[in-house]
Coordinates of C-alpha atoms in Angstrom, one line a residue:
M1356 CA 140.4 -90.1 -54.2
A1357 CA 137.0 -91.8 -54.5
L1358 CA 134.1 -90.6 -52.3
D1359 CA 132.1 -93.1 -50.4
S1360 CA 128.3 -93.0 -50.6
T1361 CA 127.9 -91.4 -47.2
T1362 CA 130.3 -88.5 -48.0
S1363 CA 128.6 -88.0 -51.4
A1364 CA 125.2 -87.8 -49.7
V1365 CA 126.4 -85.2 -47.1
L1366 CA 128.0 -83.1 -49.9
S1367 CA 124.7 -83.3 -51.8
D1368 CA 122.7 -82.2 -48.8
L1369 CA 125.1 -79.3 -48.2
K1370 CA 124.8 -78.1 -51.8
H1371 CA 121.0 -78.4 -51.5
D1372 CA 121.0 -76.4 -48.3
D1373 CA 123.2 -73.7 -49.9
A1374 CA 120.8 -73.5 -52.9
L1375 CA 117.8 -73.1 -50.6
H1376 CA 119.6 -70.4 -48.6
E1377 CA 120.5 -68.5 -51.8
S1378 CA 117.0 -68.9 -53.1
S1379 CA 115.6 -67.6 -49.8
N1380 CA 117.9 -64.6 -49.8
S1381 CA 117.0 -63.9 -53.4
A1382 CA 113.3 -64.0 -52.5
L1383 CA 113.8 -61.7 -49.5
D1384 CA 115.8 -59.3 -51.5
G1385 CA 113.2 -59.1 -54.2
N1386 CA 110.3 -58.6 -51.7
I1387 CA 112.2 -55.8 -50.0
A1388 CA 113.0 -54.1 -53.3
R1389 CA 109.3 -54.2 -54.2
S1390 CA 108.3 -52.8 -50.9
L1391 CA 110.8 -50.0 -51.1
A1392 CA 109.7 -49.1 -54.7
E1393 CA 106.0 -49.0 -53.5
A1394 CA 107.0 -46.8 -50.6
R1395 CA 108.8 -44.4 -52.8
A1396 CA 105.8 -44.3 -55.2
A1397 CA 103.4 -43.4 -52.3
Q1398 CA 105.6 -41.1 -50.2
P1399 CA 105.5 -37.9 -52.3
A1400 CA 101.7 -37.7 -52.2
W1401 CA 101.8 -38.4 -48.5
A1402 CA 104.3 -35.6 -47.9
A1403 CA 102.3 -33.2 -50.1
S1404 CA 99.1 -33.9 -48.2
P1405 CA 98.1 -31.4 -45.5
L1406 CA 99.7 -32.0 -42.1
R1407 CA 96.2 -32.2 -40.5
H1408 CA 95.4 -35.2 -42.8
R1409 CA 98.5 -37.0 -41.6
L1410 CA 97.8 -36.2 -38.0
K1411 CA 94.2 -37.4 -38.4
V1412 CA 95.6 -40.9 -39.0
L1413 CA 97.6 -40.7 -35.7
R1414 CA 94.6 -39.4 -33.8
R1415 CA 92.6 -42.4 -35.0
L1416 CA 95.4 -44.7 -33.9
R1417 CA 95.4 -43.2 -30.5
H1418 CA 91.7 -43.7 -30.2
R1419 CA 92.0 -47.3 -31.4
I1420 CA 94.7 -48.0 -28.8
A1421 CA 92.3 -46.7 -26.1
A1422 CA 89.3 -48.7 -27.4
R1423 CA 91.1 -52.0 -28.2
P1424 CA 94.1 -52.3 -25.9
D1425 CA 94.0 -56.1 -25.8
D1426 CA 94.8 -56.2 -29.6
F1427 CA 98.2 -54.8 -28.6
I1428 CA 98.7 -56.4 -25.2
D1429 CA 98.2 -59.9 -26.7
A1430 CA 100.7 -59.1 -29.4
V1431 CA 103.5 -57.9 -27.1
S1432 CA 105.3 -60.7 -25.6
H1433 CA 108.8 -61.3 -24.3
P1434 CA 110.1 -63.5 -21.5
Q1435 CA 110.8 -60.7 -19.1
R1436 CA 107.4 -58.9 -19.3
R1437 CA 105.4 -59.8 -16.2
N1438 CA 101.8 -58.9 -16.9
G1439 CA 99.3 -56.8 -18.9
A1440 CA 99.5 -53.9 -16.5
E1441 CA 103.2 -53.5 -17.2
T1442 CA 102.6 -53.7 -21.0
L1443 CA 99.9 -50.9 -20.6
A1444 CA 102.4 -48.8 -18.7
A1445 CA 105.5 -49.6 -20.7
E1446 CA 104.0 -49.6 -24.2
L1447 CA 100.5 -48.4 -24.8
L1448 CA 100.2 -45.3 -22.6
P1449 CA 103.4 -43.7 -23.7
L1450 CA 102.7 -44.5 -27.4
A1451 CA 99.2 -42.9 -27.2
D1452 CA 100.6 -39.9 -25.4
A1453 CA 103.3 -39.5 -28.1
C1454 CA 100.5 -39.5 -30.7
R1455 CA 98.6 -36.8 -28.9
W1456 CA 101.8 -34.7 -28.5
L1457 CA 102.2 -34.8 -32.3
E1458 CA 98.6 -33.7 -32.8
D1459 CA 99.2 -30.8 -30.5
Q1460 CA 102.7 -29.8 -31.4
A1461 CA 103.7 -31.0 -34.9
A1462 CA 102.3 -28.0 -36.7
T1463 CA 104.3 -25.6 -34.6
V1464 CA 107.5 -27.7 -34.8
L1465 CA 107.4 -28.3 -38.5
A1466 CA 106.1 -24.8 -39.6
P1467 CA 108.2 -22.8 -42.0
R1468 CA 109.7 -19.7 -40.5
T1469 CA 111.1 -16.5 -42.0
L1470 CA 114.2 -15.4 -40.1
S1471 CA 114.3 -12.1 -38.4
R1472 CA 116.1 -9.2 -40.1
R1473 CA 117.6 -8.1 -36.8
A1474 CA 120.8 -10.1 -37.1
R1475 CA 121.1 -9.7 -40.9
P1476 CA 124.4 -8.0 -42.0
L1477 CA 124.0 -4.6 -43.6
W1478 CA 125.8 -5.7 -46.7
L1479 CA 123.1 -8.3 -47.2
A1480 CA 120.2 -5.8 -46.9
G1481 CA 117.3 -7.1 -49.0
V1482 CA 118.0 -10.7 -48.4
R1483 CA 115.0 -12.7 -47.0
V1484 CA 115.6 -16.2 -45.5
T1485 CA 112.9 -18.8 -45.1
E1486 CA 113.6 -22.1 -43.4
S1487 CA 111.4 -25.2 -43.8
R1488 CA 111.5 -28.9 -43.2
D1489 CA 111.3 -31.6 -45.8
P1490 CA 110.8 -35.4 -45.1
F1491 CA 113.7 -37.7 -45.9
G1492 CA 111.6 -40.0 -48.1
V1493 CA 111.8 -43.6 -46.8
V1494 CA 113.0 -44.2 -43.3
L1495 CA 114.2 -47.6 -42.1
V1496 CA 113.4 -48.2 -38.4
I1497 CA 115.4 -51.1 -37.0
S1498 CA 113.9 -51.9 -33.6
T1499 CA 114.8 -54.0 -30.6
W1500 CA 113.0 -56.8 -28.6
N1501 CA 112.5 -55.3 -25.2
Y1502 CA 109.9 -52.6 -26.1
P1503 CA 108.5 -53.9 -29.4
L1504 CA 105.6 -51.5 -29.6
F1505 CA 106.5 -48.3 -27.8
L1506 CA 110.0 -47.7 -29.2
P1507 CA 109.3 -48.3 -32.9
G1508 CA 105.8 -47.0 -32.5
V1509 CA 106.9 -43.5 -31.6
Q1510 CA 109.5 -43.4 -34.3
I1511 CA 107.0 -44.5 -36.9
A1512 CA 104.5 -42.0 -35.7
Q1513 CA 107.0 -39.2 -36.0
A1514 CA 108.3 -40.3 -39.3
L1515 CA 104.8 -40.5 -40.8
A1516 CA 103.8 -37.1 -39.3
A1517 CA 106.9 -35.6 -41.0
G1518 CA 105.8 -37.0 -44.4
N1519 CA 108.0 -40.1 -44.7
A1520 CA 107.2 -43.7 -45.6
V1521 CA 108.6 -46.4 -43.3
L1522 CA 110.1 -49.8 -43.4
L1523 CA 110.2 -51.5 -40.0
K1524 CA 112.5 -54.3 -39.1
P1525 CA 111.3 -55.7 -35.8
G1526 CA 113.6 -57.0 -33.1
R1527 CA 113.6 -60.6 -31.9
D1528 CA 110.1 -62.0 -31.5
G1529 CA 108.7 -58.5 -32.3
T1530 CA 106.8 -59.3 -35.5
A1531 CA 103.4 -59.8 -33.8
A1532 CA 103.6 -56.4 -32.1
A1533 CA 104.8 -54.8 -35.4
E1534 CA 102.0 -56.3 -37.4
A1535 CA 99.4 -55.2 -34.8
L1536 CA 100.6 -51.6 -35.1
R1537 CA 100.8 -51.8 -38.9
D1538 CA 97.2 -53.3 -39.1
A1539 CA 95.9 -50.6 -36.7
L1540 CA 97.4 -47.9 -38.8
F1541 CA 95.9 -49.4 -42.0
A1542 CA 92.5 -49.5 -40.3
C1543 CA 93.0 -45.8 -39.4
G1544 CA 93.4 -44.9 -43.1
L1545 CA 97.1 -45.1 -43.7
D1546 CA 98.1 -46.1 -47.3
R1547 CA 99.3 -49.6 -47.1
R1548 CA 102.4 -48.7 -49.2
L1549 CA 103.6 -46.3 -46.5
L1550 CA 104.4 -48.9 -43.8
T1551 CA 106.0 -52.3 -44.4
V1552 CA 107.0 -54.8 -41.7
L1553 CA 110.1 -56.6 -42.8
P1554 CA 111.2 -60.0 -41.5
E1555 CA 113.2 -60.1 -38.2
A1556 CA 116.3 -61.5 -39.9
V1557 CA 119.4 -59.3 -40.0
D1558 CA 119.5 -59.8 -43.7
A1559 CA 116.3 -57.9 -44.1
A1560 CA 117.9 -54.7 -42.7
R1561 CA 121.0 -55.3 -44.8
A1562 CA 118.9 -55.7 -48.0
A1563 CA 116.9 -52.5 -47.3
I1564 CA 120.0 -50.5 -46.7
G1565 CA 121.6 -52.0 -49.8
H1566 CA 118.6 -51.0 -52.0
G1567 CA 118.8 -47.4 -50.7
V1568 CA 116.7 -46.0 -47.9
D1569 CA 117.0 -42.3 -47.0
K1570 CA 117.5 -42.6 -43.3
V1571 CA 118.0 -45.2 -40.6
V1572 CA 116.8 -45.1 -37.0
L1573 CA 118.3 -47.9 -35.0
T1574 CA 117.6 -49.0 -31.4
G1575 CA 119.9 -51.8 -30.3
A1576 CA 123.3 -52.8 -29.0
A1577 CA 126.4 -50.7 -29.6
E1578 CA 127.9 -53.6 -31.6
T1579 CA 124.8 -53.7 -33.8
G1580 CA 125.2 -49.9 -34.3
R1581 CA 128.8 -50.3 -35.5
K1582 CA 127.8 -53.0 -38.0
V1583 CA 124.9 -50.9 -39.4
L1584 CA 127.1 -47.7 -39.6
S1585 CA 129.8 -49.6 -41.5
Q1586 CA 127.2 -50.4 -44.2
L1587 CA 125.7 -46.9 -44.2
A1588 CA 129.2 -45.4 -44.7
D1589 CA 129.2 -46.6 -48.3
T1590 CA 126.2 -44.4 -49.2
L1591 CA 126.6 -41.7 -46.5
T1592 CA 123.1 -42.5 -45.4
P1593 CA 122.2 -40.5 -42.3
A1594 CA 121.2 -42.3 -39.1
D1595 CA 120.1 -41.9 -35.5
M1596 CA 121.6 -44.5 -33.2
E1597 CA 120.0 -45.2 -29.8
L1598 CA 122.4 -47.8 -28.5
S1599 CA 123.4 -49.6 -25.3
G1600 CA 123.2 -48.3 -21.8
C1601 CA 124.7 -49.0 -18.4
D1602 CA 123.0 -46.2 -16.4
A1603 CA 124.3 -44.7 -13.3
V1604 CA 122.4 -43.5 -10.2
F1605 CA 124.0 -40.9 -7.9
V1606 CA 122.8 -40.9 -4.3
R1607 CA 124.0 -37.8 -2.6
G1608 CA 124.4 -37.6 1.2
D1609 CA 121.3 -35.4 1.4
A1610 CA 119.1 -37.9 -0.5
D1611 CA 115.7 -39.1 0.8
L1612 CA 116.6 -42.7 1.6
D1613 CA 113.1 -44.1 1.5
L1614 CA 112.6 -42.6 -2.0
V1615 CA 116.0 -44.0 -3.1
V1616 CA 115.2 -47.6 -2.0
K1617 CA 111.7 -47.6 -3.5
A1618 CA 112.9 -46.1 -6.8
L1619 CA 115.8 -48.5 -7.2
A1620 CA 113.7 -51.6 -6.4
F1621 CA 111.0 -50.5 -8.9
A1622 CA 113.4 -49.5 -11.8
T1623 CA 115.6 -52.6 -11.4
L1624 CA 112.6 -55.0 -11.9
F1625 CA 110.5 -52.9 -14.3
N1626 CA 110.1 -54.7 -17.6
G1627 CA 112.1 -57.6 -16.1
G1628 CA 115.2 -55.4 -16.0
A1629 CA 115.1 -55.2 -19.8
T1630 CA 115.2 -51.4 -20.1
C1631 CA 118.2 -49.6 -21.6
I1632 CA 118.0 -46.8 -19.0
A1633 CA 117.4 -49.0 -16.0
P1634 CA 119.8 -48.4 -13.2
R1635 CA 122.9 -50.7 -13.2
R1636 CA 125.5 -48.7 -11.2
V1637 CA 124.7 -46.9 -7.9
F1638 CA 127.2 -44.4 -6.7
V1639 CA 126.1 -43.9 -3.1
H1640 CA 127.7 -41.4 -0.6
R1641 CA 129.6 -43.2 2.2
S1642 CA 127.3 -41.7 4.8
L1643 CA 124.3 -43.6 3.3
A1644 CA 126.0 -46.7 1.9
A1645 CA 125.4 -49.1 4.7
D1646 CA 121.8 -48.1 5.1
V1647 CA 121.1 -48.4 1.3
E1648 CA 122.6 -51.8 1.3
A1649 CA 120.7 -52.9 4.4
R1650 CA 117.4 -51.7 3.0
L1651 CA 117.8 -52.9 -0.6
T1652 CA 119.0 -56.4 0.2
P1653 CA 115.7 -57.7 1.7
R1654 CA 113.7 -55.8 -1.0
F1655 CA 115.7 -57.6 -3.7
A1656 CA 115.4 -61.0 -2.0
E1657 CA 111.6 -60.7 -2.1
M1658 CA 111.5 -60.0 -5.9
P1659 CA 110.3 -62.8 -8.2
P1660 CA 112.7 -64.4 -10.7
V1661 CA 112.8 -63.2 -14.3
A1662 CA 113.0 -65.4 -17.3
V1663 CA 115.9 -64.5 -19.6
E1664 CA 117.5 -65.7 -22.7
D1665 CA 120.4 -68.2 -22.3
D1666 CA 122.9 -65.8 -23.9
I1667 CA 122.1 -63.2 -21.2
A1668 CA 122.5 -65.7 -18.4
A1669 CA 125.8 -67.0 -19.8
R1670 CA 127.2 -63.5 -20.1
L1671 CA 126.1 -62.7 -16.6
D1672 CA 127.9 -65.8 -15.2
E1673 CA 131.1 -64.5 -16.7
L1674 CA 130.7 -61.0 -15.4
L1675 CA 129.8 -62.0 -11.9
S1676 CA 132.7 -64.4 -11.7
E1677 CA 135.1 -61.7 -12.8
A1678 CA 133.6 -59.2 -10.4
A1679 CA 133.9 -61.6 -7.5
E1680 CA 137.5 -62.2 -8.2
H1681 CA 138.1 -58.5 -7.7
G1682 CA 136.2 -58.4 -4.3
A1683 CA 132.6 -57.8 -5.2
R1684 CA 130.0 -59.4 -2.9
L1685 CA 126.8 -60.9 -4.2
L1686 CA 124.3 -59.7 -1.6
T1687 CA 121.2 -61.5 -3.0
G1688 CA 120.0 -63.1 -6.2
G1689 CA 121.6 -65.1 -8.9
V1690 CA 121.3 -67.1 -12.1
E1691 CA 119.1 -70.2 -12.0
R1692 CA 118.7 -72.9 -14.6
S1693 CA 116.0 -75.6 -14.8
G1694 CA 115.1 -77.8 -17.7
G1695 CA 117.2 -75.8 -20.1
N1696 CA 115.5 -72.5 -19.2
A1697 CA 117.4 -69.7 -17.5
R1698 CA 116.0 -67.3 -14.8
I1699 CA 117.5 -64.5 -12.8
R1700 CA 116.6 -63.7 -9.3
P1701 CA 117.2 -59.9 -9.2
M1702 CA 120.8 -59.4 -8.1
L1703 CA 122.3 -56.8 -5.8
L1704 CA 126.1 -56.6 -5.5
G1705 CA 128.2 -54.6 -3.0
D1706 CA 131.8 -53.5 -3.0
V1707 CA 132.0 -53.7 -6.7
P1708 CA 135.5 -52.4 -7.8
S1709 CA 135.7 -49.7 -10.3
N1710 CA 137.6 -51.9 -12.7
A1711 CA 135.0 -54.6 -12.9
E1712 CA 133.7 -55.4 -16.4
L1713 CA 130.2 -55.6 -14.9
L1714 CA 130.3 -51.8 -14.5
K1715 CA 130.9 -51.4 -18.2
A1716 CA 128.4 -54.0 -19.6
D1717 CA 125.2 -53.5 -21.4
I1718 CA 123.1 -56.2 -19.8
L1719 CA 119.3 -56.1 -20.1
A1720 CA 118.6 -57.9 -16.8
P1721 CA 117.8 -57.0 -13.1
V1722 CA 121.3 -56.5 -11.8
L1723 CA 122.4 -53.6 -9.6
S1724 CA 125.9 -52.8 -8.4
L1725 CA 126.6 -50.5 -5.3
I1726 CA 129.7 -48.4 -5.4
T1727 CA 130.6 -46.3 -2.3
V1728 CA 132.0 -42.8 -2.9
D1729 CA 133.0 -39.8 -0.8
S1730 CA 132.0 -36.9 -3.1
D1731 CA 130.1 -35.9 -6.2
E1732 CA 133.5 -35.4 -7.9
Q1733 CA 134.6 -38.9 -7.2
A1734 CA 131.3 -40.3 -8.5
I1735 CA 131.6 -38.3 -11.7
R1736 CA 135.2 -39.5 -12.2
L1737 CA 134.2 -43.2 -11.7
N1738 CA 131.2 -42.8 -13.9
S1739 CA 133.3 -41.6 -16.8
Q1740 CA 135.1 -45.0 -16.9
C1741 CA 132.0 -46.6 -18.4
P1742 CA 131.9 -46.2 -22.2
Y1743 CA 128.1 -45.7 -22.2
A1744 CA 126.3 -42.4 -21.6
L1745 CA 122.6 -43.0 -22.2
G1746 CA 120.8 -41.8 -19.0
A1747 CA 121.4 -41.1 -15.4
T1748 CA 119.5 -40.5 -12.2
V1749 CA 120.4 -38.2 -9.2
F1750 CA 118.8 -38.3 -5.7
G1751 CA 119.3 -35.4 -3.3
R1752 CA 118.1 -32.0 -2.3
S1753 CA 116.7 -30.2 -5.4
E1754 CA 119.3 -27.5 -6.0
P1755 CA 122.6 -29.5 -5.5
A1756 CA 121.1 -32.5 -7.2
S1757 CA 120.2 -30.4 -10.2
D1758 CA 123.7 -28.9 -10.2
L1759 CA 125.2 -32.4 -10.2
A1760 CA 122.8 -33.4 -13.1
A1761 CA 124.1 -30.5 -15.2
K1762 CA 127.7 -31.9 -14.8
L1763 CA 126.9 -35.4 -15.9
D1764 CA 127.8 -36.7 -19.4
A1765 CA 124.5 -38.4 -20.3
G1766 CA 121.8 -37.8 -22.8
C1767 CA 118.9 -37.8 -20.3
V1768 CA 119.2 -37.2 -16.5
V1769 CA 116.3 -37.6 -14.1
V1770 CA 116.3 -35.9 -10.7
N1771 CA 114.5 -37.5 -7.7
D1772 CA 112.7 -40.1 -9.7
V1773 CA 113.7 -42.9 -12.0
L1774 CA 113.0 -44.2 -15.5
V1775 CA 109.3 -43.3 -15.9
P1776 CA 109.7 -39.6 -16.5
T1777 CA 111.8 -40.3 -19.6
A1778 CA 108.6 -41.6 -21.4
D1779 CA 107.3 -38.0 -21.4
P1780 CA 106.5 -37.3 -25.0
R1781 CA 108.1 -33.9 -24.8
V1782 CA 111.5 -35.4 -23.9
A1783 CA 114.1 -35.7 -26.6
F1784 CA 115.8 -39.1 -25.9
G1785 CA 119.2 -40.1 -27.0
G1786 CA 122.7 -41.1 -25.8
R1787 CA 126.3 -40.1 -26.1
R1788 CA 129.6 -41.8 -26.6
Q1789 CA 129.0 -45.6 -27.2
S1790 CA 125.3 -45.1 -26.4
G1791 CA 124.9 -43.5 -29.8
F1792 CA 123.9 -40.2 -31.3
G1793 CA 120.8 -38.4 -32.5
V1794 CA 117.5 -38.4 -30.6
T1795 CA 114.0 -39.7 -30.9
R1796 CA 110.8 -38.3 -29.4
G1797 CA 109.9 -34.7 -28.5
A1798 CA 110.4 -31.8 -30.9
A1799 CA 114.1 -32.7 -31.6
G1800 CA 113.0 -36.2 -32.5
L1801 CA 110.3 -35.0 -34.9
L1802 CA 112.8 -32.6 -36.5
A1803 CA 115.2 -35.6 -36.8
M1804 CA 112.8 -37.2 -39.2
T1805 CA 113.2 -34.2 -41.5
Q1806 CA 115.9 -32.4 -43.3
P1807 CA 116.2 -28.6 -43.4
K1808 CA 115.7 -26.5 -46.5
T1809 CA 116.7 -22.9 -46.7
V1810 CA 115.3 -20.5 -49.4
I1811 CA 117.2 -17.2 -49.7
E1812 CA 115.6 -14.5 -51.7
Q1813 CA 117.2 -11.3 -52.8
T1814 CA 114.5 -8.6 -52.7
S1815 CA 116.8 -5.6 -53.4
N1816 CA 118.0 -4.3 -56.8
W1817 CA 121.5 -3.6 -55.3
R1818 CA 123.9 -6.4 -56.2
P1819 CA 127.4 -4.8 -56.2
H1820 CA 129.1 -8.2 -56.3
L1821 CA 127.9 -8.6 -59.9
E1822 CA 129.5 -5.3 -61.0
P1823 CA 133.0 -5.1 -62.5
P1824 CA 135.7 -4.7 -59.8
T1825 CA 137.0 -1.2 -59.0
E1826 CA 140.0 0.3 -57.3
T1827 CA 137.8 1.3 -54.3
D1828 CA 136.7 -2.3 -53.5
E1829 CA 139.4 -3.2 -51.0
S1830 CA 139.2 0.2 -49.2
L1831 CA 135.4 -0.2 -49.0
M1832 CA 135.6 -3.6 -47.5
R1833 CA 138.3 -2.7 -45.0
N1834 CA 136.3 0.3 -43.8
Y1835 CA 133.0 -1.6 -43.7
L1836 CA 134.7 -4.3 -41.6
A1837 CA 135.9 -1.6 -39.1
A1838 CA 132.5 0.1 -39.1
A1839 CA 130.7 -3.1 -38.4
H1840 CA 133.1 -4.7 -35.9
G1841 CA 135.3 -2.1 -34.4
R1842 CA 136.0 -2.1 -30.7
N1843 CA 134.5 1.3 -29.8
W1844 CA 131.9 3.6 -31.2
R1845 CA 134.3 6.3 -32.2
D1846 CA 136.3 3.9 -34.3
R1847 CA 133.2 2.5 -35.8
L1848 CA 131.8 6.0 -36.6
R1849 CA 135.0 7.2 -38.3
A1850 CA 135.1 4.0 -40.4
A1851 CA 131.4 4.4 -41.3
F1852 CA 132.2 7.9 -42.8
R1853 CA 135.1 6.4 -44.8
C1854 CA 132.9 3.5 -45.9
A1855 CA 130.2 5.9 -47.1
R1856 CA 132.8 7.8 -49.1
D1857 CA 134.1 4.6 -50.7
A1858 CA 130.5 3.5 -51.5
Y1859 CA 129.8 6.8 -53.2
K1860 CA 133.0 6.4 -55.3
M1861 CA 132.1 2.9 -56.3
R1862 CA 128.6 3.8 -57.3
R1863 CA 129.9 6.6 -59.5
S1864 CA 132.4 4.3 -61.1
H1865 CA 129.6 1.9 -61.9
G1866 CA 127.7 4.8 -63.5
D1867 CA 124.8 4.6 -61.0

């Protein structure tokens, strides 16, 4: 069949577009391969340099953040961030504190250690064990859009302190923040080969993994984590996954109601609701439920609207409709659209049924659902229906609230405060279940940027396992087992005498 001129032109354009796409992907792949090769070339010398030298770069970065905060504030921008003060609190202060923590603690955390002889088995007398930490090599940090400086910044600082090189793939609209951090580190003396900012495109992360990084640290949605892990499985590349959250708040009957209301209002709106550990579900004891609803509703009604991406607004429409069909009440707030732009007035919902999809959704928006419960046990049971287990908050008298916190399946639990204490640089932060695995920040996060190495040295001349076998071997091992692990001292003592006899026979048979 003959093609008309229009069809031929369309096909020609499609072929041209395909060729451009292939050419673009080829260029991207080549650039990433070169960056990875340069990082690998520079990393060994960086790892071999004294730790104090690596920490000096981070100390200079901290000082630069303090001296020139506007360099970073101007680069951090997303639609839900309200003002410069919030950027200072959400990004710069915790990043600077994390750098200072590394200056103070990295030497202790990363120091080699010789294991105590106290728990060494007698049959391994003379064995000396030293544990140390080695960097992975090149770490790929895949970041997210909602905290484009703080989250990747801490991960990069810890990776560099541990002796790694880093490739950073920013989240959506995060390139400016990533480049501001990169340029600051270069100005502070970091070898330019040790930190590369990749394009935001998903293909950039795929290409980096395909060329062979040594570890991946991902902050993002659970679905993103699954896709990345499926690629990492081919090479068994290790990864830390900080994934989605739908955090729960537990308001016990003995909670301070004024504190609860202030905390929930603050945390729901902080960063425009775009925080993975912001409260989404509130399990409130029946004795306080009416008061919590009555006090929160006017507070939420006074909150300013928050600009959001269209995909978030569309998903919220679906979730709210489904929740309403099951009896949920929208107490205040809602989705607004004007001129093609979406905004959310912070939403408070009451009587949300436990089977509502809203209670299982990873939405980065100011939406809070109230669920009335009669006991801690009921709250724990209902909470477990959510697949995510990133963080949680408990309000109540100190001792029972702490007891409840200990029972919760979550990576990080705050008692009688909300959200902000999790930015403590000492805190190891990570999730469970579909909220991921592994941790960032704190001592555990620093160690996660390294791999353990154990050196075992035999300092004794006695190596009976290298001698020819004898008829006494089995009796000796049976008696040693009884002497070392028998139930009472009499049995152990008798076995020890038999063991000594067998050892004497064995040494004679070896001619010692």
